[in-house]
Amino acid sequence: MAHDHHDIAPNQADVEAAHARDVTETVVPLIPVVLPVVGAVMMFLLAFIAVSMA
C-alpha cells in the first residue's frame, strides 16, 4: 500500500511563499490617487517658490 503524504505538514518556506504579497500588487491600485495629489503639491510648491522669488 502506498503512503499518503497528506498528513505531512507543509514546509515553512512554502507557507510563506503562498501567503507572500507582491509589493507591486499593493502599490498599483494607489497610483491613480497618489499621482495627481503629488502633482498638485509639486505645482503649488513651484508656484509658491516662483512668487516668493519675484
mmCIF file with all atom_site columns, C-alpha atoms in Angstrom, residues 1-2 4-5 7-8 12 14 18-20 26-28 34 37 39 42-45 47 51:
data_model
loop_
_atom_site.group_PDB
_atom_site.id
_atom_site.type_symbol
_atom_site.label_atom_id
_atom_site.label_alt_id
_atom_site.label_comp_id
_atom_site.label_asym_id
_atom_site.label_entity_id
_atom_site.label_seq_id
_atom_site.pdbx_PDB_ins_code
_atom_site.Cartn_x
_atom_site.Cartn_y
_atom_site.Cartn_z
_atom_site.occupancy
_atom_site.B_iso_or_equiv
_atom_site.pdbx_formal_charge
_atom_site.auth_seq_id
_atom_site.auth_comp_id
_atom_site.auth_asym_id
_atom_site.auth_atom_id
_atom_site.pdbx_PDB_model_num
ATOM 1  C CA . MET A 1 1  ? 0.000  0.000  0.000  1.00 0.00 ? 1  MET A CA 1
ATOM 2  C CA . ALA A 1 2  ? 1.391  3.413  -0.968 1.00 0.00 ? 2  ALA A CA 1
ATOM 3  C CA . ASP A 1 4  ? -0.342 9.070  1.567  1.00 0.00 ? 4  ASP A CA 1
ATOM 4  C CA . HIS A 1 5  ? 1.609  12.268 2.056  1.00 0.00 ? 5  HIS A CA 1
ATOM 5  C CA . ASP A 1 7  ? -0.528 14.131 6.755  1.00 0.00 ? 7  ASP A CA 1
ATOM 6  C CA . ILE A 1 8  ? 2.849  15.839 6.304  1.00 0.00 ? 8  ILE A CA 1
ATOM 7  C CA . GLN A 1 12 ? 7.546  26.966 6.461  1.00 0.00 ? 12 GLN A CA 1
ATOM 8  C CA . ASP A 1 14 ? 6.141  27.033 1.267  1.00 0.00 ? 14 ASP A CA 1
ATOM 9  C CA . ALA A 1 18 ? 1.876  31.038 -0.536 1.00 0.00 ? 18 ALA A CA 1
ATOM 10 C CA . HIS A 1 19 ? 0.930  33.978 1.699  1.00 0.00 ? 19 HIS A CA 1
ATOM 11 C CA . ALA A 1 20 ? 3.531  36.443 0.435  1.00 0.00 ? 20 ALA A CA 1
ATOM 12 C CA . THR A 1 26 ? -0.204 46.548 -3.312 1.00 0.00 ? 26 THR A CA 1
ATOM 13 C CA . VAL A 1 27 ? 1.058  49.837 -4.808 1.00 0.00 ? 27 VAL A CA 1
ATOM 14 C CA . VAL A 1 28 ? -0.534 49.739 -8.277 1.00 0.00 ? 28 VAL A CA 1
ATOM 15 C CA . VAL A 1 34 ? -1.299 59.375 -5.416 1.00 0.00 ? 34 VAL A CA 1
ATOM 16 C CA . VAL A 1 37 ? -2.075 64.530 -5.483 1.00 0.00 ? 37 VAL A CA 1
ATOM 17 C CA . GLY A 1 39 ? 1.470  66.573 -8.976 1.00 0.00 ? 39 GLY A CA 1
ATOM 18 C CA . MET A 1 42 ? 4.515  69.951 -6.688 1.00 0.00 ? 42 MET A CA 1
ATOM 19 C CA . MET A 1 43 ? 2.737  72.635 -8.761 1.00 0.00 ? 43 MET A CA 1
ATOM 20 C CA . PHE A 1 44 ? 1.750  74.506 -5.601 1.00 0.00 ? 44 PHE A CA 1
ATOM 21 C CA . LEU A 1 45 ? 5.300  74.395 -4.242 1.00 0.00 ? 45 LEU A CA 1
ATOM 22 C CA . ALA A 1 47 ? 4.320  78.350 -7.868 1.00 0.00 ? 47 ALA A CA 1
ATOM 23 C CA . VAL A 1 51 ? 6.018  84.042 -6.443 1.00 0.00 ? 51 VAL A CA 1
#
